[in-house]
mmCIF file of C-alpha atoms in Angstrom:
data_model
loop_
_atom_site.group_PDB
_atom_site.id
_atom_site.type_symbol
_atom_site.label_atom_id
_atom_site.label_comp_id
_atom_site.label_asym_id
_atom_site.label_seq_id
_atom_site.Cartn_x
_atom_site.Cartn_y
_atom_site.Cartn_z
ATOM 1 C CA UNK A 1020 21.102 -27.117 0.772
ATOM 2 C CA UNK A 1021 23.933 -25.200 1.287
ATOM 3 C CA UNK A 1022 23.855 -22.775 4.617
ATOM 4 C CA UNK A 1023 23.213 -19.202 3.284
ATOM 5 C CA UNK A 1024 25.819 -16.454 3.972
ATOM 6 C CA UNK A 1025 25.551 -13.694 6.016
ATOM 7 C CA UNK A 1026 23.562 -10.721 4.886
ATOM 8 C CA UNK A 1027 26.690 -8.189 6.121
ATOM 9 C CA UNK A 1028 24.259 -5.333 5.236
ATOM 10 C CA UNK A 1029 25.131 -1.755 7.142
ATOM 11 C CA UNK A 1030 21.659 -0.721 7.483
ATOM 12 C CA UNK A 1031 23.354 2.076 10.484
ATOM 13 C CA UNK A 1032 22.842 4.545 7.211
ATOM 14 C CA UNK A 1033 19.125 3.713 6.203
ATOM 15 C CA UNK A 1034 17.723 5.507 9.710
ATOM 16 C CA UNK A 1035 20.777 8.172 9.842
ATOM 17 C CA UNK A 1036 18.643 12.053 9.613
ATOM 18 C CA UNK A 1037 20.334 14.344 6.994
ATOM 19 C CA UNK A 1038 22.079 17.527 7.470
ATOM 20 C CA UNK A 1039 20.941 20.342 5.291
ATOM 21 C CA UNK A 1040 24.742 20.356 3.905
ATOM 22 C CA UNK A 1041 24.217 16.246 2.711
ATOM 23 C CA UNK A 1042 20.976 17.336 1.016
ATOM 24 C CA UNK A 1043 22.630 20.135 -0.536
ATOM 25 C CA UNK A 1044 25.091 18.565 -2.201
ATOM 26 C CA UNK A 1045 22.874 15.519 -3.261
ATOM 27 C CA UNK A 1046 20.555 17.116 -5.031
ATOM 28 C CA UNK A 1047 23.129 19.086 -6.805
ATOM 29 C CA UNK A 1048 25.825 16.106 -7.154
ATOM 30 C CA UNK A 1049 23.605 13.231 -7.396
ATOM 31 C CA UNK A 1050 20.266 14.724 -8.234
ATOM 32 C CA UNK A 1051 21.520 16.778 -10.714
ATOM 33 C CA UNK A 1052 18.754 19.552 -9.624
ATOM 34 C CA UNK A 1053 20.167 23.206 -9.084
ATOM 35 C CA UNK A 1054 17.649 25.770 -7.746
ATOM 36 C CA UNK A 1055 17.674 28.218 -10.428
ATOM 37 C CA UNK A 1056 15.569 31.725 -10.218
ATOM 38 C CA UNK A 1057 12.987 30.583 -12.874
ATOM 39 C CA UNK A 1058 12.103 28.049 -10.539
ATOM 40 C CA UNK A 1059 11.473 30.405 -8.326
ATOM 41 C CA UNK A 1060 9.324 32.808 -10.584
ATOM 42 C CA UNK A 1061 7.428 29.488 -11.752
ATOM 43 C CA UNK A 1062 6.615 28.733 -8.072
ATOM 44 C CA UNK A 1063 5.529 32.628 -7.789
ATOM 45 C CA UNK A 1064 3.266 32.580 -10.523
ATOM 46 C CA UNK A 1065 1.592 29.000 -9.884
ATOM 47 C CA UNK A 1066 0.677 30.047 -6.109
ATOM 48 C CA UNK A 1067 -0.475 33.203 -7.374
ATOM 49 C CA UNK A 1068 -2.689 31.707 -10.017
ATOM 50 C CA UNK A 1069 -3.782 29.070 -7.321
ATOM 51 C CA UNK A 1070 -5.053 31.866 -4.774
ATOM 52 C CA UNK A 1071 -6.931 34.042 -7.443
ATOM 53 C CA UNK A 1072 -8.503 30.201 -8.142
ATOM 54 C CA UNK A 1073 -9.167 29.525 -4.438
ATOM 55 C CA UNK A 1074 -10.275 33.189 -3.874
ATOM 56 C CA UNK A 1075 -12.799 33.259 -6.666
ATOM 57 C CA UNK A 1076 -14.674 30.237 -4.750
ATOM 58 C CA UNK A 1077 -14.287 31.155 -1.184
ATOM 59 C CA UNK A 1078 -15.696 35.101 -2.678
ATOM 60 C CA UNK A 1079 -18.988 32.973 -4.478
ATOM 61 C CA UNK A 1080 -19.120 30.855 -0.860
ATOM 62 C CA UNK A 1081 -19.213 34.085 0.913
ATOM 63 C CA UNK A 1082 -22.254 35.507 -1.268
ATOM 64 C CA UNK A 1083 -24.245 32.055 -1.099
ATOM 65 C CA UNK A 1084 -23.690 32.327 2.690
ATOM 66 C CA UNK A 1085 -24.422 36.248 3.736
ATOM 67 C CA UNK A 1086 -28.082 35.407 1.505
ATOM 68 C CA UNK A 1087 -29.001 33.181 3.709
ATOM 69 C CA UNK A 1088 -27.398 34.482 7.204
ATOM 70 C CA UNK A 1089 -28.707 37.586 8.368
ATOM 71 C CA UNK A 1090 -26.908 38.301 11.410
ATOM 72 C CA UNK A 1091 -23.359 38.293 9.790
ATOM 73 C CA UNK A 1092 -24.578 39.074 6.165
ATOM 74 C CA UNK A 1093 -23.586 42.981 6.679
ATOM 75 C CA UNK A 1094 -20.213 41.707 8.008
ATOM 76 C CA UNK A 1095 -19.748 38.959 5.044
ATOM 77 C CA UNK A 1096 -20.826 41.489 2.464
ATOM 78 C CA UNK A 1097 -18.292 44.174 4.287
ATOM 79 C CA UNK A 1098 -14.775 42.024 4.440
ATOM 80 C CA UNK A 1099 -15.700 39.998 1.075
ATOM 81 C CA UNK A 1100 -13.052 40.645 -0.710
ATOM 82 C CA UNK A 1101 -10.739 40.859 2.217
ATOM 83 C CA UNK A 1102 -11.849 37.181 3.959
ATOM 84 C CA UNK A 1103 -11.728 35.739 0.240
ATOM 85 C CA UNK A 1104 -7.961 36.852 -0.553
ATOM 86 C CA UNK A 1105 -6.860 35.987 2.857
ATOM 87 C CA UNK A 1106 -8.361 32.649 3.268
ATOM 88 C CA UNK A 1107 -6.992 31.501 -0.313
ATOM 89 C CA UNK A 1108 -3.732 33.102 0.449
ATOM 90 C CA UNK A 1109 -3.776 30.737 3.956
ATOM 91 C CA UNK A 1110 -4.697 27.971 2.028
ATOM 92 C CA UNK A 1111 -2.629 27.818 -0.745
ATOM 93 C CA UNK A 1112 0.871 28.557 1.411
ATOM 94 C CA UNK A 1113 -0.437 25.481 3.538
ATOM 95 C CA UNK A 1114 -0.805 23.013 0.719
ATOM 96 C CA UNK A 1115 2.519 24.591 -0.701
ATOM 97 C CA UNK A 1116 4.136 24.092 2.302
ATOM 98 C CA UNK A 1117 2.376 20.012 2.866
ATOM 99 C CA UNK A 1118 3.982 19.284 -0.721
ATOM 100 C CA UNK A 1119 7.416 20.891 -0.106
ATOM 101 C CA UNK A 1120 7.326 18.711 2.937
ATOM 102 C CA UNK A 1121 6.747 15.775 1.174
ATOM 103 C CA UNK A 1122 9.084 16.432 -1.758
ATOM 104 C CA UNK A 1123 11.691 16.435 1.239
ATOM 105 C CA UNK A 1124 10.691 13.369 2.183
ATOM 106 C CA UNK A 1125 11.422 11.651 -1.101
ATOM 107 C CA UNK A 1126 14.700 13.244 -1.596
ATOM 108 C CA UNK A 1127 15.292 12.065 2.010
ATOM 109 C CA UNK A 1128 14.587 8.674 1.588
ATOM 110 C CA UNK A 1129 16.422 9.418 -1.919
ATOM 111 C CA UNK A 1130 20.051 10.303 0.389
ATOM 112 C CA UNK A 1131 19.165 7.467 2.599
ATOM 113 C CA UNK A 1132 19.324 4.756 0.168
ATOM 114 C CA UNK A 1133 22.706 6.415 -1.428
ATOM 115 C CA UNK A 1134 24.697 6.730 1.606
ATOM 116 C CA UNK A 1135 23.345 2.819 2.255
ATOM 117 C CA UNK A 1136 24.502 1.539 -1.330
ATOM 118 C CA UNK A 1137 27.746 3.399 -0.886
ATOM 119 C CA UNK A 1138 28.454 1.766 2.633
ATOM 120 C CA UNK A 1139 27.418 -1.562 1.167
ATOM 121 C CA UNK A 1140 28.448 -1.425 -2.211
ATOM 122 C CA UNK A 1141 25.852 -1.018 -4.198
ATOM 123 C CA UNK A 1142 25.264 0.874 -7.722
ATOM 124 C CA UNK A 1143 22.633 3.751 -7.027
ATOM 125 C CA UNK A 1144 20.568 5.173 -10.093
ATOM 126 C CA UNK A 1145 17.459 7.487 -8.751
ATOM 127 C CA UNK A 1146 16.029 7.102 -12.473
ATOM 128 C CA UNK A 1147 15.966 4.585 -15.213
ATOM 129 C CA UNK A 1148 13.888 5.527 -18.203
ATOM 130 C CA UNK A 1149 12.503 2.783 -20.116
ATOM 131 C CA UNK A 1150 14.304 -0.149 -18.457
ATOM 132 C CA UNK A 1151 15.281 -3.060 -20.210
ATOM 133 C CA UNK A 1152 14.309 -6.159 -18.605
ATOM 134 C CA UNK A 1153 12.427 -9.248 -19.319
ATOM 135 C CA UNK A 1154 9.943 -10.037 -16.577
ATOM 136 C CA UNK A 1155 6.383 -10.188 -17.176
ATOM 137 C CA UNK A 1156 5.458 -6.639 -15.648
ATOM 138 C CA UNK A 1157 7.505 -4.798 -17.793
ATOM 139 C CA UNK A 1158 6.411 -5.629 -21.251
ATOM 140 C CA UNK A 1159 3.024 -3.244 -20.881
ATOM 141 C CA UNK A 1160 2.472 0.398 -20.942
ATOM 142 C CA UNK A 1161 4.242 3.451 -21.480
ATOM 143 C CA UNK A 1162 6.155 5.990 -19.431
ATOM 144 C CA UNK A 1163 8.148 2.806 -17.937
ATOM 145 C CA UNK A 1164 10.624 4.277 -15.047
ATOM 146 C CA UNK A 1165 12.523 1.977 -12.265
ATOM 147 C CA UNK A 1166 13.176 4.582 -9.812
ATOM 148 C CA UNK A 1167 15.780 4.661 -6.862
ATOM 149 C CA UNK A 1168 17.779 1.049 -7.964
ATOM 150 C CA UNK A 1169 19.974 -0.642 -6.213
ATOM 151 C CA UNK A 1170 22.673 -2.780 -8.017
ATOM 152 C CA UNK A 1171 25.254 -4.882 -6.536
ATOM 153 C CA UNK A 1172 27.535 -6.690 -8.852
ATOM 154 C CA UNK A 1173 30.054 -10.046 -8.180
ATOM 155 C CA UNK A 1174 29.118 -13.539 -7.593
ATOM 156 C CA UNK A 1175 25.871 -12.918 -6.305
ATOM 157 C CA UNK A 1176 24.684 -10.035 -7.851
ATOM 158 C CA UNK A 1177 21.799 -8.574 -6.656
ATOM 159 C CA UNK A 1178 19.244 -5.894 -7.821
ATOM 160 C CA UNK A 1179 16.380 -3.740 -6.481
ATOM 161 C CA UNK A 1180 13.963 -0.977 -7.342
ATOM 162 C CA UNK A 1181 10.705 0.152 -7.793
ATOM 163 C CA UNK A 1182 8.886 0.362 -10.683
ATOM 164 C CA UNK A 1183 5.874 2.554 -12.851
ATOM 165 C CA UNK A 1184 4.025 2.458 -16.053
ATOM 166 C CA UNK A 1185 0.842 4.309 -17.600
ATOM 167 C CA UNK A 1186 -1.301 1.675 -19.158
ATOM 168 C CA UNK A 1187 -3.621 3.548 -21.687
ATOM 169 C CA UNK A 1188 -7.354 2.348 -21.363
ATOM 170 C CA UNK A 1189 -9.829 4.317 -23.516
ATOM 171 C CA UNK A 1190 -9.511 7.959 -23.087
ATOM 172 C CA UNK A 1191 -8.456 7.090 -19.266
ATOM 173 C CA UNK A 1192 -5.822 5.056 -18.174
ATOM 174 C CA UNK A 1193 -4.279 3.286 -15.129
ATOM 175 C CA UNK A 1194 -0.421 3.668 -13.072
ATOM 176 C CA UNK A 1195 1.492 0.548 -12.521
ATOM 177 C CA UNK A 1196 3.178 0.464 -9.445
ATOM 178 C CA UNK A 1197 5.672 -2.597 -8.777
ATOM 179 C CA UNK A 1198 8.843 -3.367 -6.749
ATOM 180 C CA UNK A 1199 11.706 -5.766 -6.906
ATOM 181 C CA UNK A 1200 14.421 -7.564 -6.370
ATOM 182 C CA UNK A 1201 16.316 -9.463 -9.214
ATOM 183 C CA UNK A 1202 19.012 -11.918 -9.048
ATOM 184 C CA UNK A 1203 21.342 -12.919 -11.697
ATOM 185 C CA UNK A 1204 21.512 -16.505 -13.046
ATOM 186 C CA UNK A 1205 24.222 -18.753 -14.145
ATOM 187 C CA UNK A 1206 22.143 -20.222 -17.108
ATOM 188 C CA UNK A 1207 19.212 -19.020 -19.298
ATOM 189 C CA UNK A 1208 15.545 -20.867 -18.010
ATOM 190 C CA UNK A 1209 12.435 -20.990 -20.043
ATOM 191 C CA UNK A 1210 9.540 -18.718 -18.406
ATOM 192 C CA UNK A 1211 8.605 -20.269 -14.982
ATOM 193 C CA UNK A 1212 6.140 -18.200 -12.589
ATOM 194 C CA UNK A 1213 4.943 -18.101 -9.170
ATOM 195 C CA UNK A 1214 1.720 -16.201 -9.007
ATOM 196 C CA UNK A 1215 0.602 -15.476 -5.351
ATOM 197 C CA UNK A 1216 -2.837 -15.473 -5.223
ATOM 198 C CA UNK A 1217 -5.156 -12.742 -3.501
ATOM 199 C CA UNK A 1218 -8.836 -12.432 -2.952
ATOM 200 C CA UNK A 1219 -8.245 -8.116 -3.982
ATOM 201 C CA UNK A 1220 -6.109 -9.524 -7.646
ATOM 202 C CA UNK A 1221 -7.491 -8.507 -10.944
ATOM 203 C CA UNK A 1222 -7.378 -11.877 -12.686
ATOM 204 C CA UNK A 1223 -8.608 -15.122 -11.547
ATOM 205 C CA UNK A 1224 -6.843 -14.071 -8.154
ATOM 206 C CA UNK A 1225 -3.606 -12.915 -9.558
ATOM 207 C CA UNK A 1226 -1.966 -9.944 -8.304
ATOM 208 C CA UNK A 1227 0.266 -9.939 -12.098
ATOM 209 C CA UNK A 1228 -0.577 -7.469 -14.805
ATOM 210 C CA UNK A 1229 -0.405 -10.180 -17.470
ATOM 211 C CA UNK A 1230 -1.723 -13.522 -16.942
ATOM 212 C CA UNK A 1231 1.304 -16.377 -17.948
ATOM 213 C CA UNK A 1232 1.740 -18.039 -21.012
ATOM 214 C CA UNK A 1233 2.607 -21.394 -18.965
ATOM 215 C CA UNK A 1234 0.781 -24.305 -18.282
ATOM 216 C CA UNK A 1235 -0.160 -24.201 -14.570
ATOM 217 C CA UNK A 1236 1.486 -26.778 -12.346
ATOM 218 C CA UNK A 1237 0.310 -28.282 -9.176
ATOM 219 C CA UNK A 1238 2.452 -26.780 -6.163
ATOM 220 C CA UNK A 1239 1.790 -29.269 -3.809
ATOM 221 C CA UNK A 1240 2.854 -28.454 -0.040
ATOM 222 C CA UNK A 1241 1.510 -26.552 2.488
ATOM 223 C CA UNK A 1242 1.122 -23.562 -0.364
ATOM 224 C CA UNK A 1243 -1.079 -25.017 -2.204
ATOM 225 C CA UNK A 1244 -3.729 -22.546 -1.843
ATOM 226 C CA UNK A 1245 -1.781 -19.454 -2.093
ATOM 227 C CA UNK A 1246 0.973 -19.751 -5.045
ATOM 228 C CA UNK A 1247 0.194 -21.023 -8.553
ATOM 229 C CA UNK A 1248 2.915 -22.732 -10.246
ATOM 230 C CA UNK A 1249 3.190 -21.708 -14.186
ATOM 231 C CA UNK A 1250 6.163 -23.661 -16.127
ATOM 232 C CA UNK A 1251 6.539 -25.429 -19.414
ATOM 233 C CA UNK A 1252 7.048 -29.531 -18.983
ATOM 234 C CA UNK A 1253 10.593 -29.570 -19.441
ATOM 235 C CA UNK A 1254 11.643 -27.308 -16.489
ATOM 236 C CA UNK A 1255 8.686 -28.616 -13.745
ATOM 237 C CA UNK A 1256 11.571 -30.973 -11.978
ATOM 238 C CA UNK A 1257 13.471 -28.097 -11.606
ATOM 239 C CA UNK A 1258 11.160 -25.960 -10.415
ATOM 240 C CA UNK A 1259 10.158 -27.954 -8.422
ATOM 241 C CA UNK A 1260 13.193 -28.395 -6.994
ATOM 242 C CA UNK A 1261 13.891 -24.316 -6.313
ATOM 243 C CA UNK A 1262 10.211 -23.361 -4.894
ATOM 244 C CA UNK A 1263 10.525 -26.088 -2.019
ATOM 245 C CA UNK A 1264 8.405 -25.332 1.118
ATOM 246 C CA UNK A 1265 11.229 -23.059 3.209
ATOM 247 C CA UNK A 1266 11.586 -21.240 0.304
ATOM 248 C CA UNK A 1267 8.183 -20.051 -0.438
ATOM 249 C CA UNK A 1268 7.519 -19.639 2.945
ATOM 250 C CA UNK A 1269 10.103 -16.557 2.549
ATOM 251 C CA UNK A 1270 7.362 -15.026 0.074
ATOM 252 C CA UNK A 1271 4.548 -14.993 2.469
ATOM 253 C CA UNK A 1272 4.584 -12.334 4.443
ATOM 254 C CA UNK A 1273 2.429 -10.650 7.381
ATOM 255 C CA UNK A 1274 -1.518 -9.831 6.492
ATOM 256 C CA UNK A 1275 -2.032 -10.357 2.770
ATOM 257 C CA UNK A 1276 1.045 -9.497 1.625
ATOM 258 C CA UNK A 1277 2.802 -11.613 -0.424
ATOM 259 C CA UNK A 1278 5.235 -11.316 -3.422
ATOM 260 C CA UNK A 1279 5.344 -13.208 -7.057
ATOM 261 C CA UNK A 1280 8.282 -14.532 -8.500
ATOM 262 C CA UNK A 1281 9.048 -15.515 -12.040
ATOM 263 C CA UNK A 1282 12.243 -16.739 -13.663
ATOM 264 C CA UNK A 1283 12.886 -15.777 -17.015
ATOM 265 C CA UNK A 1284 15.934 -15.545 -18.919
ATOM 266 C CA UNK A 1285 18.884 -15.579 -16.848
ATOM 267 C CA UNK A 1286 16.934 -13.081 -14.163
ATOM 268 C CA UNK A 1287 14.991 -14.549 -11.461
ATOM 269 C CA UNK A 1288 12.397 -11.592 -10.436
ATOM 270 C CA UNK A 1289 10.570 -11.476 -6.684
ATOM 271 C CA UNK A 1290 7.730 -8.627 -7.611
ATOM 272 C CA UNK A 1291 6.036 -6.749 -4.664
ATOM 273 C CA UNK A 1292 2.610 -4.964 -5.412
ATOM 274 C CA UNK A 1293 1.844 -3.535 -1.864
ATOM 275 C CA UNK A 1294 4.655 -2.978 -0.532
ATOM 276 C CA UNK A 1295 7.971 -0.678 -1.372
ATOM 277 C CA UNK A 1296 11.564 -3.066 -0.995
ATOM 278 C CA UNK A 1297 13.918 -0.062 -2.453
ATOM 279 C CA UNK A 1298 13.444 1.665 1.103
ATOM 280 C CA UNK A 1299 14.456 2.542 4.609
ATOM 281 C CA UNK A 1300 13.405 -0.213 6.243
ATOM 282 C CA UNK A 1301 16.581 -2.280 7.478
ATOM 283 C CA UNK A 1302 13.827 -5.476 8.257
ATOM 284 C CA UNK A 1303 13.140 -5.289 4.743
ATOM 285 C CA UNK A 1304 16.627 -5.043 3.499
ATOM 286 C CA UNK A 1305 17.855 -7.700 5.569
ATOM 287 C CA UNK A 1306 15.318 -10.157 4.557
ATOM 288 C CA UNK A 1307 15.684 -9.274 0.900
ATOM 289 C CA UNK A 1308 19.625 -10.137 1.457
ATOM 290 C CA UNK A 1309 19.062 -13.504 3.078
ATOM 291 C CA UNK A 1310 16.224 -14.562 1.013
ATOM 292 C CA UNK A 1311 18.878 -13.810 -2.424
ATOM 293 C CA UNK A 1312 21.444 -15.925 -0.043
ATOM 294 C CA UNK A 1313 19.087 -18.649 0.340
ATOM 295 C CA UNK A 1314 18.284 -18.606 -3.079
ATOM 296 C CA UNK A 1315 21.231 -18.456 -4.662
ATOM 297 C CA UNK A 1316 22.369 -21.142 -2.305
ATOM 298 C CA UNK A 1317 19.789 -23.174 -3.282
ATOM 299 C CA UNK A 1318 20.502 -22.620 -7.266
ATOM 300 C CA UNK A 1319 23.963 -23.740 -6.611
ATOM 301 C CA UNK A 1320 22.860 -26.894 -5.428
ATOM 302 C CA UNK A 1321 20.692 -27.417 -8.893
ATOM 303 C CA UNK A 1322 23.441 -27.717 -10.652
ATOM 304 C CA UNK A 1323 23.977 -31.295 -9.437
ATOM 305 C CA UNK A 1324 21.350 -33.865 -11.159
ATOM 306 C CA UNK A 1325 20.043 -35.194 -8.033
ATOM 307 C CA UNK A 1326 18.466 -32.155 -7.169
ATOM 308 C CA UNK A 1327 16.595 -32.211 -10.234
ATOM 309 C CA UNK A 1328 13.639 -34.395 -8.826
ATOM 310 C CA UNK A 1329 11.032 -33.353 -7.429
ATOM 311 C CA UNK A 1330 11.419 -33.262 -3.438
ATOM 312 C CA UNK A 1331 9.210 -35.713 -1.372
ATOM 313 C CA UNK A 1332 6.208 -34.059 -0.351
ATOM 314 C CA UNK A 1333 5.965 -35.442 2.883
ATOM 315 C CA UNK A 1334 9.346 -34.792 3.520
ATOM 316 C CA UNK A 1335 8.517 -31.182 2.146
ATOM 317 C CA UNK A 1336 5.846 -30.886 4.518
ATOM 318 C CA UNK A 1337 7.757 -31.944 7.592
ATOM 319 C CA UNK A 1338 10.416 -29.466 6.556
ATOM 320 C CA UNK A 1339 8.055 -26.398 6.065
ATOM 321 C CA UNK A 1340 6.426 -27.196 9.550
ATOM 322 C CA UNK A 1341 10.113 -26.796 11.042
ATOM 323 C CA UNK A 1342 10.181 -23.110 10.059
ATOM 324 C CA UNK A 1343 8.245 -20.199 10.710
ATOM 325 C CA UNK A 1344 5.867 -18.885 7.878
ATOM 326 C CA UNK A 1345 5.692 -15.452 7.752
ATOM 327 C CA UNK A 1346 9.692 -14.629 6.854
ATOM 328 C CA UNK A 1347 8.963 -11.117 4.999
ATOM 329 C CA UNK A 1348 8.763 -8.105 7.833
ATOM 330 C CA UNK A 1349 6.168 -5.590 8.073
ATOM 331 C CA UNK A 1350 6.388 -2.569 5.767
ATOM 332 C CA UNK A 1351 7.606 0.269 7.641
ATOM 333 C CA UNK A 1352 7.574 3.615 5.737
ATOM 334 C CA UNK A 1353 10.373 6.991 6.336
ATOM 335 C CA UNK A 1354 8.717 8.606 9.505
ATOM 336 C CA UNK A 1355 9.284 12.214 9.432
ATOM 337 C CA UNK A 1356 7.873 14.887 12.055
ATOM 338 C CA UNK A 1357 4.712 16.621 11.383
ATOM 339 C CA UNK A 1358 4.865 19.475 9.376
ATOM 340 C CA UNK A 1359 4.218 21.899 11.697
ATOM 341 C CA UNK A 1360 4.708 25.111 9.259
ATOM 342 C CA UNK A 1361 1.960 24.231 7.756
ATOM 343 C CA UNK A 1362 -0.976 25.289 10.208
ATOM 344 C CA UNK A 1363 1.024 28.683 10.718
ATOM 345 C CA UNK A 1364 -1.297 30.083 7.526
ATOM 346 C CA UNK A 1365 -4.527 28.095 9.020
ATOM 347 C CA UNK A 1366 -3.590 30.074 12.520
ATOM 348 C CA UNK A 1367 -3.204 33.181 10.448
ATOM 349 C CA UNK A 1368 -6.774 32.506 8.861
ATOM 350 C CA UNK A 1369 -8.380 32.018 11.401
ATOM 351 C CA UNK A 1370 -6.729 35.702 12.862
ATOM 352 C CA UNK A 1371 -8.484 37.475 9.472
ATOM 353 C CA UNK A 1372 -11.552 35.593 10.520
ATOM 354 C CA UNK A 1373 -11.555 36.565 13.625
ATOM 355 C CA UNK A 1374 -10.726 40.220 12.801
ATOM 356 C CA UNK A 1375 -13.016 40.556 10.058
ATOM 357 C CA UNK A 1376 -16.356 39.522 11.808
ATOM 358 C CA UNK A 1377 -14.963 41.560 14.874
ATOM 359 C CA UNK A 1378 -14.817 44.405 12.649
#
């Protein structure tokens, strides 16, 4: 196999903070989203509608409670109204201000993986609606959105994102949440999968929303028990020949993570169901460059017919043993700082508390 290339990834702009000018313009720019006043009116009304909610239940809490307190019922009966508004106000601004916070967190991670594609070349979409792509995961559902994709286009194109559907069950229904990485090949394949099995999957041990239409294929190798191969007869030699030992070992990763892959089409598809890859974690990014290296790499050697047989499995064996197992790095989410806003209101009810029953 050919020696894979050097990932070359800037990853300096994945763990780079923000300035409040860079947000600014990227949610106006990039985002497309311009604060207008209705927004503002909207918010207005919704917290005000949430507090009379909130205030209604905290008012029937109070009652229940002065009944059966008599020391502070007097008190409780007294400040009703005044402990009810107050506390819902509180409340509400903190859970306003917990979901701003988080909002800012996405559009954070958002800028992060712009500036990123832009230092490394890549296309950045934050939205796709209704992508069109062949893999197994996205043939089911509704509300189908690949969200914050990466492209890079030339020889070795690469392309990542994450990805959500609304399956319809009965009068409830169920969210999709995938991720992945794509690359682009040089010739169309019939379907071939490789399921990773898991003792938490949803059929037979599968971690895929759809089971294959394939025949299932021994694996052989030291992986025996953790990928099962899916593949029509004709292309088993050279599947055989891509999924080799060193390279499924890059699609185990720590605990019981691990990722699928299916080729279909001219895509090949690595899906994640635990974990995020379209992040800010450089680990991540890195191996998801040198594993699409490796693989390409490899898929350049198919093209010569030797490499169509099946590899030896004891030579398979000896190679995987050579190399370490676990190649795909811990998830590590966008840290941000506490939001510490958010317990001003919960000091400030706990001041009309205090006050009240003082009173």
């Amino acid at each position: 196999m050919k020696a894979a290339a050097d990932a070359g990834l800037d990853t300096s702009p994945l763990t780079v903070a923000s300035t409040r000018a860079e947000m600014r313009e990227f949610t106006t720019r990039v985002l497309g989203r311009r604060t207008r006043w209705n927004v503002w009116v909207g918010l207005l009304v919704l917290y005000l509608v949430a507090t009379a909610a909130v205030a209604a239940l905290v008012l029937v809490a109070l009652i229940l409670g002065a009944l059966g307190t008599e020391t502070l019922a007097e008190r409780l009966r007294d400040h009703a109204l005044l402990l009810s508004a107050g506390t819902a106000a509180c409340l509400v601004a903190s859970v306003f201000i917990w979901v701003a916070h988080r909002m800012k967190g996405k559009q954070e991670e958002l800028f992060r993986l712009h500036r990123f594609a832009t230092a490394n070349g890549f296309d950045f979409t934050p939205e796709v609606k209704e992508p069109d792509l062949p893999g197994l995961i996205f043939q089911r559902g509704t509300l189908r959105r690949c969200s914050a994709r990466l492209r890079r286009f030339g020889p070795r194109p690469l392309e990542v994102a994450d990805y959500t559907a609304w399956i319809a069950k009965g009068r409830a229904g169920e969210s999709l949440h995938w991720s992945y990485f794509a690359l682009t090949l040089g010739q169309r394949m019939p379907q071939i999968v490789l399921d990773a099995r898991t003792d938490e999957g949803r059929l037979l041990g599968s971690t895929l929303p759809v089971q294959p239409a394939q025949d299932r294929r021994t694996l052989g190798g030291p992986f025996e028990e953790a990928f099962r191969l899916f593949c029509p007869p004709e292309a088993e030699g050279w599947a055989r020949s891509l999924f080799t030992p060193d390279i499924v070992a890059r699609f185990v990763g720590p605990g019981k993570t691990a990722f699928d892959v299916e080729v279909v089409e001219d895509r090949l598809f690595v899906y994640s169901h635990l974990r995020s890859l379209s992040c800010c974690d450089p680990q991540t990014w890195r191996w998801m460059s040198e594993t699409a290296d490796v693989l390409y790499a490899r898929l350049e050697d198919l093209n010569d017919d030797a490499a169509m047989a099946a590899p030896d499995p004891a030579g398979a064996d000896s190679e995987a043993a050579e190399r370490p197992i676990g190649f795909a790095p811990p998830y590590a989410r966008l840290r941000r700082p506490f939001p510490v806003m958010a317990l001003v209101p919960l000091l400030v009810m706990v001041g009309v508390w205090a006050a009240a029953l003082a009173a």
